[in-house]
Amino acid sequence: MNRTALLAALPLAFAVPAWGQEEAEPVTPASIVAASAPEEWVEIDPDHILVMRLADNGSDAPRDVVIQLLPEPFSQPWVENIRTLARAHWWDGTSVYRVVDNWVAQWGGGDPELDMDPGPMPDGVLDTQGLAYPSTASDLHRPLVEEYLQNAFEGIVDSRIAWLDGHAGFPRTGYYADLEVWVDGWPISAGDGGETVWPVHCYAHVGVARDLAPDTGTGSELYAVIGHAPRQLDRNIAVVGRVIEGIEHLSTLPRGTGDAGVYEDRAEDTPIEWVRLASDVEESEHWRYEYLDTTSDSFAAYVANRANRHDAFYEVPAGGVDICNVQVPIRQIPAE
Amino acid sequence: MNRTALLAALPLAFAVPAWGQEEAEPVTPASIVAASAPEEWVEIDPDHILVMRLADNGSDAPRDVVIQLLPEPFSQPWVENIRTLARAHWWDGTSVYRVVDNWVAQWGGGDPELDMDPGPMPDGVLDTQGLAYPSTASDLHRPLVEEYLQNAFEGIVDSRIAWLDGHAGFPRTGYYADLEVWVDGWPISAGDGGETVWPVHCYAHVGVARDLAPDTGTGSELYAVIGHAPRQLDRNIAVVGRVIEGIEHLSTLPRGTGDAGVYEDRAEDTPIEWVRLASDVEESEHWRYEYLDTTSDSFAAYVANRANRHDAFYEVPAGGVDICNVQVPIRQIPAE
């Protein structure tokens, strides 16, 4: 008996709820986020939000790239330099000058080999030479990381652990670390039994461009990842943030055809109108965002679902997920 | 004593070799590929190469996207349909109609919801409904996969193994499979102790767009990955190939603003001039490519180096690598 005949044989009053049950919505990452409680969201400090406005290219909307800066204890000397440079309007008039497919889009200035010089560094820029990228786990992180490690080694599955490095005899320590977790809304790796933690490179994450090691860069030249997570850069370069809105304004730019993907001619660059901390932008209330607390039950359900998609589209649950395939939900807070 | 003084104190005949030694080139993935032997390269069958020419957008060079089709035993019914559709010129005049940042660019036609209909399927298109995506390991694969498994469980490191799923008590079987290896130049996952193998989704890989499960799609609508590897699609959708040249012509397209990233207006689409098998294109000798044999010593060294970058730029070797961060070297064969 097909459905049409079944419905035809039933009075509408019965047919509708029956139909409704058959059509029950499957649980998806989106439905979990939609069902989350308001108190599970955390507002991002406006001093942690950087807005970069690219020059108008004739599109009807401004091309704004919104970057969330990395919180303590990670990369703070570089993050401080970025705040100093933004407050000095140092990036205004610089450009996006390098774009490499499946790699990075890079901007800023000060490279003597490029025909653009925004002038000397403003006062207050810190000397970052010789600083290390990983951090000693702070008191903030250690209890959480240790709990995760404990659970992991006991084989207790906590879906807020992305994945654990594991196979004895396999030389993976370091890359996948002891484990990878989310702390304060950010994906991080933890090594040395949880004593050392460092931020990772995922799609749209922002890092500090630098010359050859041991140079560490000042923060005046930055890049955003526009391809598969280049995890080999972890601990080799300072991660300082992630693009939370407008990454497409960088990922769609023409790829550079010069050395290392630098545009051959400065005329190919995309000019940057200005870069400001959200707290310094007019109508700053427009630039308010919140993220789903990564210790919340909704986030745990969100990760578990991403690791085991099984709905109208997915027939075979993966049974696991790469930490870079779990974008932490971030949304704009509507202006009152 | 600084270098300048040292050089000044030495006759040039001594200074030059000494300087040359100090400047010894570090080993990098590029240097390993450059030093590989000609006999380590394998030509790709022209019947496995698909060329898609996008409409001219005023750029000085044609926008050609070159796709290598997946060899046996993977996804062959869909690959056969793609050959049939290309030979029937079925895609000519269709378009790239969906682009989603960090996800896919999708093209083709036949979607009744879209205002474009290239007409009925040509004769010979196979019914793929109900077919499974994973393959039973063929006699071709089993010995290699079993050798890898054997080595892995004995803790012998074979750098041609990308990584092995491992931690007891961690529910990862399936996603990371038992292991992931390269076979015939392609990254694949192996499960069931090596009995089952399936192709994976990496950046630039091409798959068959479909409706909700259990629909499997015909191959008339295809997508290319333009973001972080969406591994959750593995075994849920048919991987049929990878873009080996011109991915930037898809990854730089404007992102769609309609439902699911479909352009709201067909006028936003990027028209496709034609799609042909390389063997059917005029000047077909132009479309010859070769890949670095994934069982060769040079490829093993290439993977090991990618997993442990340590050169003038990388100070901290990762100690491992994601299979999707190891692009198999592929190069064009110069026309004679």
XYZ file of C-alpha atoms in Angstrom:
672
model
C 0.000 0.000 0.000
C 1.716 3.180 -1.079
C 1.726 6.420 0.878
C -0.761 8.153 -1.408
C -3.295 5.407 -0.896
C -2.626 5.436 2.861
C -3.203 9.167 3.124
C -6.286 8.928 0.947
C -7.721 6.298 3.279
C -7.246 8.453 6.395
C -9.084 11.528 7.562
C -6.807 14.574 7.329
C -6.759 14.960 11.107
C -4.946 11.636 11.368
C -2.983 11.936 8.188
C -1.223 15.132 9.190
C 0.409 14.037 12.466
C 1.275 10.661 10.930
C 2.906 12.457 8.021
C 4.636 14.800 10.446
C 6.181 11.874 12.289
C 7.421 10.269 9.103
C 9.050 13.567 8.211
C 10.724 14.065 11.611
C 13.730 16.381 11.180
C 17.060 14.540 11.614
C 19.601 15.938 14.079
C 22.319 17.922 12.292
C 25.071 20.306 13.437
C 22.777 23.168 12.410
C 19.800 21.851 14.397
C 21.985 21.382 17.502
C 23.254 24.962 17.253
C 19.716 26.234 16.673
C 18.516 24.398 19.809
C 21.363 25.631 22.027
C 20.536 27.778 25.072
C 21.412 31.516 25.078
C 23.526 30.987 28.216
C 25.743 28.536 26.296
C 27.111 31.421 24.181
C 30.059 33.631 25.158
C 30.549 37.148 23.811
C 33.928 37.847 22.201
C 35.790 40.819 23.730
C 35.660 43.695 21.169
C 39.393 44.190 21.800
C 39.842 40.703 20.331
C 38.106 41.616 17.072
C 40.014 43.174 14.180
C 38.204 44.542 11.130
C 40.045 44.873 7.793
C 38.239 46.790 5.039
C 39.472 46.024 1.526
C 39.222 48.652 -1.204
C 35.928 48.797 -3.062
C 36.017 46.649 -6.200
C 32.638 47.771 -7.485
C 30.730 45.217 -5.453
C 27.631 46.611 -3.748
C 28.797 45.704 -0.211
C 32.068 46.684 1.501
C 34.604 43.863 1.578
C 35.140 43.546 5.326
C 37.291 40.747 6.735
C 36.580 40.221 10.449
C 39.333 38.527 12.463
C 39.072 37.192 16.015
C 42.433 37.538 17.787
C 43.817 34.644 19.823
C 43.309 34.955 23.608
C 45.885 34.309 26.310
C 48.159 32.491 26.758
C 48.844 32.104 23.033
C 51.022 34.340 20.833
C 50.349 37.379 23.000
C 53.449 39.429 21.982
C 52.319 39.225 18.332
C 48.683 39.877 19.224
C 49.795 42.963 21.175
C 51.806 44.169 18.170
C 48.731 43.730 15.975
C 46.705 45.911 18.365
C 49.501 48.523 18.370
C 49.715 48.543 14.562
C 45.916 48.776 14.184
C 45.691 51.684 16.667
C 48.504 53.460 14.760
C 46.533 52.941 11.482
C 49.768 51.441 10.202
C 48.081 49.029 7.742
C 45.951 51.712 6.076
C 47.082 51.881 2.454
C 48.968 48.586 2.532
C 47.681 45.669 0.460
C 47.006 41.968 0.004
C 50.071 41.189 -2.097
C 50.368 37.390 -2.078
C 47.739 34.699 -2.776
C 48.615 31.012 -3.234
C 45.944 28.439 -4.043
C 45.315 25.872 -1.274
C 47.772 27.796 0.904
C 47.450 31.430 2.044
C 46.398 34.988 1.254
C 48.958 37.417 2.738
C 48.835 41.138 3.450
C 50.554 44.003 5.215
C 53.799 45.659 4.337
C 57.325 46.487 5.190
C 58.937 43.866 2.956
C 61.960 45.685 1.504
C 61.761 43.513 -1.612
C 58.284 44.850 -2.335
C 57.705 48.280 -3.751
C 55.626 49.465 -0.802
C 56.731 50.894 2.489
C 54.184 52.013 5.076
C 56.993 53.589 7.041
C 58.730 52.682 10.288
C 57.059 50.573 12.965
C 55.087 52.706 15.416
C 56.274 53.094 19.000
C 55.450 50.197 21.270
C 55.969 47.368 18.782
C 57.577 44.551 20.741
C 60.690 42.691 19.690
C 59.456 39.125 19.182
C 62.756 37.594 18.084
C 63.592 34.386 19.906
C 60.143 33.949 21.433
C 58.631 30.448 21.353
C 55.245 29.670 19.818
C 53.980 26.924 22.154
C 52.837 27.927 25.616
C 53.173 26.290 28.967
C 49.670 25.218 29.846
C 48.284 27.928 32.084
C 46.345 27.184 35.249
C 43.360 27.930 33.058
C 44.127 25.069 30.670
C 45.866 22.427 32.777
C 42.854 21.036 34.659
C 40.828 20.729 31.463
C 43.682 19.224 29.460
C 44.521 16.803 32.261
C 40.873 15.737 32.501
C 40.838 15.080 28.769
C 44.110 13.152 28.916
C 42.841 11.102 31.842
C 39.642 10.243 30.009
C 41.463 9.475 26.805
C 43.940 7.075 28.337
C 41.116 5.366 30.216
C 39.349 4.980 26.890
C 36.502 7.200 28.008
C 35.201 9.033 24.986
C 34.741 12.733 25.477
C 33.471 14.132 22.198
C 35.192 17.416 22.959
C 38.465 15.621 22.269
C 38.984 15.845 18.540
C 41.335 12.942 18.318
C 44.194 11.335 20.123
C 47.527 10.333 18.734
C 47.942 6.771 19.394
C 49.538 3.890 17.597
C 52.557 2.500 19.479
C 55.536 2.359 17.177
C 54.215 5.141 14.986
C 56.297 8.321 15.025
C 53.423 10.717 15.343
C 54.133 12.393 18.674
C 54.182 16.124 18.164
C 52.117 16.360 15.034
C 48.923 15.020 16.501
C 50.342 15.786 19.926
C 49.032 13.875 22.908
C 45.607 15.129 22.076
C 43.732 18.020 20.555
C 40.970 19.829 22.366
C 39.012 23.040 22.289
C 39.828 25.584 24.969
C 38.045 28.945 25.256
C 36.531 28.331 21.819
C 39.821 27.529 20.080
C 41.266 24.275 18.743
C 44.613 23.572 20.404
C 47.145 20.749 20.527
C 48.563 19.528 23.824
C 51.875 17.732 24.289
C 54.181 16.703 27.119
C 51.307 15.107 28.971
C 49.326 18.313 28.757
C 52.117 20.594 30.011
C 52.549 22.276 26.632
C 49.751 23.592 24.454
C 49.796 25.392 21.125
C 47.274 26.801 18.641
C 46.768 24.960 15.349
C 46.447 26.016 11.720
C 42.951 25.398 10.301
C 41.140 26.923 7.321
C 40.735 30.714 7.805
C 43.203 30.836 10.681
C 45.555 33.812 10.669
C 49.302 33.702 11.294
C 52.348 35.970 11.324
C 54.311 35.939 8.058
C 58.034 35.748 8.637
C 61.347 35.257 6.863
C 63.502 32.150 7.374
C 63.948 30.722 10.870
C 64.809 31.910 13.485
C 63.035 35.091 12.391
C 59.598 35.204 14.034
C 58.036 38.240 12.339
C 56.553 41.266 14.092
C 52.897 40.862 13.102
C 53.050 43.614 10.462
C 52.600 40.997 7.710
C 49.809 38.463 8.215
C 48.303 35.582 6.260
C 45.021 33.681 6.332
C 44.828 29.991 5.408
C 42.686 29.469 2.272
C 43.151 25.719 1.805
C 43.620 22.414 3.596
C 44.960 22.931 7.134
C 48.775 23.305 6.831
C 49.469 21.576 10.138
C 53.195 21.437 9.381
C 53.248 25.159 10.223
C 52.105 24.476 13.809
C 54.854 25.532 16.261
C 56.870 26.933 13.346
C 54.961 30.168 13.013
C 52.729 32.253 15.285
C 48.979 31.661 14.948
C 47.296 34.913 16.050
C 43.633 34.564 15.124
C 40.990 33.382 12.681
C 38.724 35.015 10.130
C 35.176 34.761 11.509
C 33.472 36.681 8.706
C 34.434 37.593 5.138
C 37.066 34.924 4.419
C 35.610 34.747 0.880
C 36.993 38.254 0.240
C 40.464 36.673 0.531
C 39.870 33.134 -0.779
C 38.427 34.363 -4.102
C 41.289 36.754 -4.913
C 43.317 35.975 -8.062
C 46.305 33.745 -7.354
C 49.695 35.422 -7.667
C 51.926 34.389 -10.544
C 55.238 35.737 -9.200
C 57.742 34.036 -6.903
C 55.980 32.265 -4.004
C 52.625 33.551 -5.263
C 53.458 37.245 -4.753
C 51.754 39.379 -7.412
C 54.310 40.330 -10.046
C 53.085 43.902 -10.176
C 51.937 45.969 -7.162
C 49.044 47.095 -9.366
C 47.626 43.559 -8.974
C 47.467 43.958 -5.187
C 44.164 44.444 -3.401
C 44.496 47.726 -1.458
C 43.541 47.753 2.223
C 41.494 50.844 3.133
C 41.899 50.439 6.859
C 42.383 47.966 9.722
C 40.919 48.712 13.161
C 40.073 46.998 16.419
C 36.275 46.657 16.568
C 36.355 48.799 19.732
C 37.848 51.657 17.663
C 35.473 51.428 14.684
C 32.531 53.798 14.367
C 29.272 52.007 15.087
C 31.376 49.540 17.069
C 28.164 47.923 18.341
C 27.846 46.455 14.855
C 30.940 44.314 15.418
C 29.766 42.162 18.309
C 30.085 38.365 18.065
C 29.605 35.356 20.326
C 30.833 31.756 20.182
C 29.301 28.524 21.426
C 31.011 27.686 24.747
C 33.291 24.734 23.921
C 32.667 23.234 27.369
C 28.897 23.323 26.879
C 26.649 20.295 26.359
C 25.503 21.703 23.033
C 29.083 21.912 21.767
C 29.759 18.324 22.892
C 26.644 17.215 20.990
C 27.731 19.312 17.997
C 31.171 17.643 17.841
C 29.698 14.159 18.349
C 27.262 14.822 15.502
C 29.990 16.141 13.196
C 31.971 12.970 13.923
C 28.972 10.750 13.192
C 26.799 12.422 10.570
C 23.803 10.197 9.930
C 20.850 11.923 8.390
C 18.953 12.236 5.108
C 22.256 12.828 3.271
C 24.845 10.792 5.210
C 24.406 7.008 5.180
C 27.813 6.028 6.613
C 28.808 7.903 9.805
C 32.523 8.701 9.731
C 33.139 7.648 13.326
C 35.553 10.498 13.900
C 36.392 14.010 12.823
C 39.437 16.147 12.140
C 39.549 19.068 14.581
C 39.770 21.405 11.569
C 36.430 20.056 10.297
C 34.705 21.243 13.468
C 34.295 24.979 13.035
C 33.368 26.445 16.412
C 29.933 28.078 15.928
C 30.306 31.879 15.933
C 27.490 34.338 15.248
C 26.968 38.065 15.189
C 25.052 39.607 18.083
C 22.184 41.661 16.625
C 22.561 45.367 17.465
C 19.910 46.483 19.975
C 85.099 36.727 14.116
C 82.274 37.522 11.728
C 81.861 35.988 8.285
C 82.928 39.099 6.413
C 86.207 39.196 8.289
C 86.710 35.476 7.737
C 86.159 35.757 4.020
C 88.372 38.781 3.812
C 91.168 36.855 5.504
C 91.010 33.985 2.999
C 92.095 33.829 -0.617
C 89.013 33.621 -2.859
C 89.923 30.089 -4.006
C 89.385 28.872 -0.440
C 86.599 31.230 0.413
C 84.292 30.051 -2.346
C 84.074 26.322 -1.554
C 83.928 27.060 2.161
C 81.054 29.443 1.479
C 79.436 26.845 -0.802
C 79.463 24.279 1.993
C 77.926 26.661 4.477
C 75.156 27.327 1.962
C 74.387 23.634 1.259
C 70.789 23.331 0.006
C 68.446 21.672 2.545
C 66.354 18.691 1.416
C 62.768 19.722 0.660
C 59.813 18.028 -1.074
C 60.712 20.055 -4.187
C 64.358 19.000 -4.152
C 63.375 15.322 -3.766
C 61.004 15.553 -6.743
C 63.657 17.374 -8.777
C 66.188 14.621 -8.012
C 63.805 11.735 -8.863
C 64.687 9.397 -11.733
C 62.701 9.529 -15.010
C 61.803 5.838 -14.575
C 60.063 6.661 -11.280
C 57.318 8.512 -13.192
C 54.195 6.911 -14.671
C 52.252 8.425 -17.587
C 48.537 8.919 -16.991
C 46.306 7.215 -19.595
C 44.798 9.995 -21.797
C 41.414 8.261 -21.382
C 41.731 9.112 -17.687
C 42.137 12.836 -18.352
C 39.133 15.119 -18.704
C 39.502 18.736 -19.858
C 36.826 21.305 -19.001
C 37.110 24.694 -20.720
C 35.279 27.514 -18.942
C 33.932 30.461 -20.917
C 36.381 33.276 -21.556
C 36.132 35.963 -18.874
C 38.469 38.386 -20.573
C 41.591 36.798 -19.118
C 44.399 36.335 -21.621
C 44.601 32.544 -21.170
C 41.793 29.971 -21.547
C 40.410 28.781 -18.239
C 41.025 25.043 -18.560
C 40.356 22.718 -15.639
C 42.170 19.388 -16.093
C 40.760 16.416 -14.166
C 42.389 13.010 -13.710
C 39.697 10.310 -13.489
C 39.924 7.627 -10.801
C 41.300 4.267 -12.018
C 39.876 0.811 -11.265
C 38.508 -0.529 -9.041
C 37.022 2.711 -7.716
C 33.745 4.364 -8.788
C 33.958 2.868 -12.283
C 30.220 3.077 -13.147
C 30.326 6.836 -12.507
C 33.656 7.231 -14.305
C 32.190 5.391 -17.300
C 29.170 7.714 -17.268
C 31.510 10.712 -17.240
C 33.300 9.363 -20.336
C 29.931 8.751 -22.039
C 28.695 12.267 -21.214
C 31.969 13.861 -22.395
C 31.916 11.933 -25.689
C 28.287 13.029 -26.210
C 29.349 16.677 -25.584
C 26.543 16.673 -23.026
C 28.187 19.265 -20.720
C 28.811 21.818 -23.471
C 26.740 24.868 -22.574
C 26.105 23.817 -18.992
C 27.641 25.853 -16.164
C 29.317 26.084 -12.773
C 26.208 26.992 -10.775
C 27.163 26.447 -7.119
C 30.217 27.638 -5.164
C 30.472 27.369 -1.360
C 33.509 28.701 0.503
C 35.652 26.001 2.177
C 33.411 23.382 0.584
C 32.847 22.824 -3.148
C 32.433 24.310 -6.628
C 29.747 22.375 -8.523
C 28.865 22.162 -12.209
C 26.852 20.293 -14.802
C 23.148 20.254 -15.290
C 19.906 18.418 -15.296
C 18.693 19.714 -11.955
C 14.967 20.324 -12.555
C 15.021 23.075 -9.918
C 17.530 25.034 -11.970
C 16.569 26.930 -15.081
C 18.890 24.969 -17.336
C 18.303 21.668 -19.055
C 20.962 20.168 -21.324
C 18.425 17.592 -22.458
C 18.015 13.893 -21.798
C 20.923 11.657 -20.811
C 22.698 10.218 -23.848
C 22.463 6.513 -24.639
C 24.747 4.315 -22.599
C 24.512 6.168 -19.283
C 24.494 3.502 -16.595
C 21.975 3.271 -13.782
C 24.092 3.751 -10.667
C 21.289 3.570 -8.112
C 22.048 1.215 -5.245
C 25.732 0.826 -6.070
C 28.202 0.977 -3.170
C 31.120 3.421 -3.040
C 33.776 1.316 -1.281
C 35.437 -1.460 -3.254
C 36.570 -4.885 -2.286
C 40.331 -4.721 -2.426
C 41.305 -6.088 -5.803
C 44.170 -8.526 -6.285
C 46.027 -5.424 -7.381
C 45.618 -3.755 -3.978
C 45.479 -6.566 -1.451
C 49.166 -7.517 -1.369
C 50.225 -3.899 -0.978
C 47.592 -3.113 1.651
C 48.400 -6.315 3.564
C 52.100 -5.471 3.495
C 51.339 -2.018 4.880
C 49.053 -3.443 7.569
C 51.654 -6.026 8.526
C 54.351 -3.365 8.810
C 52.092 -1.035 10.721
C 51.060 -3.540 13.335
C 54.672 -4.615 13.732
C 55.553 -1.004 14.310
C 57.693 -0.884 11.201
C 57.443 2.596 9.763
C 56.766 2.712 6.063
C 56.548 6.369 5.138
C 54.142 5.481 2.346
C 51.579 4.868 5.065
C 50.002 8.230 5.750
C 48.790 7.365 9.196
C 47.226 4.546 11.105
C 44.160 4.695 13.253
C 45.134 3.529 16.583
C 44.102 4.341 20.087
C 42.369 1.408 21.796
C 39.046 2.535 23.175
C 38.727 5.349 20.682
C 35.855 4.962 18.243
C 37.744 5.910 15.148
C 37.450 2.788 13.032
C 35.983 3.755 9.712
C 36.945 7.382 9.595
C 40.678 6.905 9.677
C 40.081 3.311 8.662
C 42.693 0.714 9.502
C 45.158 2.731 7.542
C 45.518 5.092 4.635
C 47.943 4.479 1.823
C 48.677 5.540 -1.710
C 47.838 3.053 -4.425
C 48.456 3.737 -8.126
C 49.096 7.376 -7.261
C 45.903 7.863 -5.260
C 45.263 8.298 -1.532
C 42.901 5.584 -0.301
C 41.526 4.325 2.996
C 41.528 0.645 3.864
C 39.228 -1.062 6.364
C 38.237 -4.567 7.372
C 41.867 -5.553 7.732
C 42.563 -4.373 4.222
C 39.644 -6.189 2.568
C 37.792 -2.967 1.814
C 39.315 0.123 0.243
C 37.805 3.440 -0.751
C 38.960 6.739 -2.249
C 39.136 9.805 0.005
C 38.095 13.444 -0.315
C 41.080 15.810 -0.395
C 41.446 19.367 -1.713
C 40.734 19.479 -5.482
C 39.225 15.996 -5.522
C 36.133 15.601 -7.681
C 32.942 13.790 -6.707
C 29.453 13.048 -8.010
C 26.807 15.484 -6.777
C 23.628 13.751 -5.696
C 20.299 14.293 -3.981
C 19.477 12.782 -0.589
C 20.472 9.184 0.170
C 20.012 6.582 -1.252
C 20.318 8.536 -4.518
C 23.839 8.098 -5.881
C 23.828 10.532 -8.810
C 24.689 9.716 -12.424
C 27.866 11.763 -12.827
C 26.125 14.505 -14.825
C 26.635 16.935 -11.924
C 30.123 17.069 -10.412
C 31.885 19.068 -7.702
C 35.484 19.829 -6.816
C 36.597 20.342 -3.204
C 37.869 23.919 -2.657
C 38.505 23.784 1.099
C 39.618 21.579 3.965
C 39.196 17.889 3.111
C 35.538 16.986 3.852
C 36.362 13.449 4.997
C 32.813 12.960 6.288
C 31.803 12.570 2.634
C 34.023 9.486 2.228
C 31.853 6.431 1.479
C 28.789 8.681 1.306
C 29.397 9.971 -2.184
C 31.365 8.790 -5.214
C 34.862 10.232 -5.616
C 35.658 10.100 -9.344
C 38.836 12.105 -9.811
C 40.960 15.115 -8.921
C 41.807 18.417 -10.545
C 45.475 18.229 -11.559
C 45.656 21.631 -13.253
C 43.512 24.783 -13.111
C 41.803 24.310 -9.736
C 42.219 28.082 -9.255
C 39.669 28.648 -12.034
C 37.100 27.075 -9.679
C 38.412 28.095 -6.245
C 38.434 31.826 -7.101
C 34.847 31.947 -8.412
C 32.411 34.171 -6.480
C 30.609 32.300 -3.711
C 26.900 31.688 -4.307
C 24.416 33.584 -2.144
C 21.347 31.395 -2.799
C 20.253 28.239 -0.979
C 23.203 25.895 -0.392
C 25.491 28.297 -2.254
C 23.688 27.972 -5.618
C 23.832 31.257 -7.537
C 20.490 33.022 -7.206
C 20.426 33.950 -10.877
C 21.625 31.702 -13.730
C 23.293 34.830 -15.126
C 25.818 34.503 -12.267
C 26.856 31.043 -13.460
C 30.188 30.472 -15.182
C 29.364 28.910 -18.573
C 31.212 25.760 -19.605
C 32.332 25.914 -23.257
C 33.109 22.232 -23.533
C 34.227 19.094 -21.653
C 36.258 16.418 -23.472
C 38.457 13.440 -22.749
C 42.047 14.468 -23.496
C 42.148 11.719 -26.131
C 39.322 13.501 -28.014
C 40.749 17.038 -27.803
C 42.561 18.553 -30.756
C 46.305 18.695 -30.112
C 45.733 15.903 -27.630
C 49.511 15.543 -27.228
C 49.306 18.765 -25.208
C 47.333 16.997 -22.488
C 49.869 14.415 -21.357
C 50.725 14.111 -17.663
C 52.738 11.801 -15.435
C 52.734 11.131 -11.689
C 55.508 10.074 -9.315
C 55.119 6.309 -8.729
C 53.773 6.031 -5.180
C 55.751 2.812 -4.639
C 59.028 4.503 -5.646
C 61.895 5.367 -3.308
C 61.583 9.020 -4.247
C 57.909 9.087 -3.212
C 58.753 7.407 0.108
C 61.419 10.061 0.702
C 58.950 12.767 -0.364
C 56.325 11.626 2.175
C 58.915 11.230 4.940
C 60.148 14.756 4.248
C 56.614 16.200 4.224
C 56.039 14.527 7.582
C 59.269 15.929 9.021
C 59.990 19.278 7.383
C 63.241 20.578 8.806
C 64.970 23.189 6.712
C 65.689 26.912 6.585
C 62.004 27.642 7.279
C 60.821 24.768 9.504
C 62.423 24.488 12.948
C 60.039 21.950 14.493
C 59.392 18.844 12.346
C 55.748 17.802 12.612
C 56.519 14.109 13.011
C 53.570 13.119 10.862
C 51.385 14.261 8.019
C 47.754 14.177 6.976
C 47.363 12.168 3.756
C 45.596 15.191 2.239
C 48.709 17.304 2.862
C 50.765 15.022 0.640
C 49.827 15.969 -2.902
C 51.121 13.262 -5.218
C 53.576 14.994 -7.588
C 52.022 15.287 -11.069
C 53.609 17.129 -14.000
C 52.871 17.777 -17.629
C 54.914 15.842 -20.191
C 56.465 18.357 -22.617
C 55.151 17.885 -26.164
C 57.888 16.519 -28.464
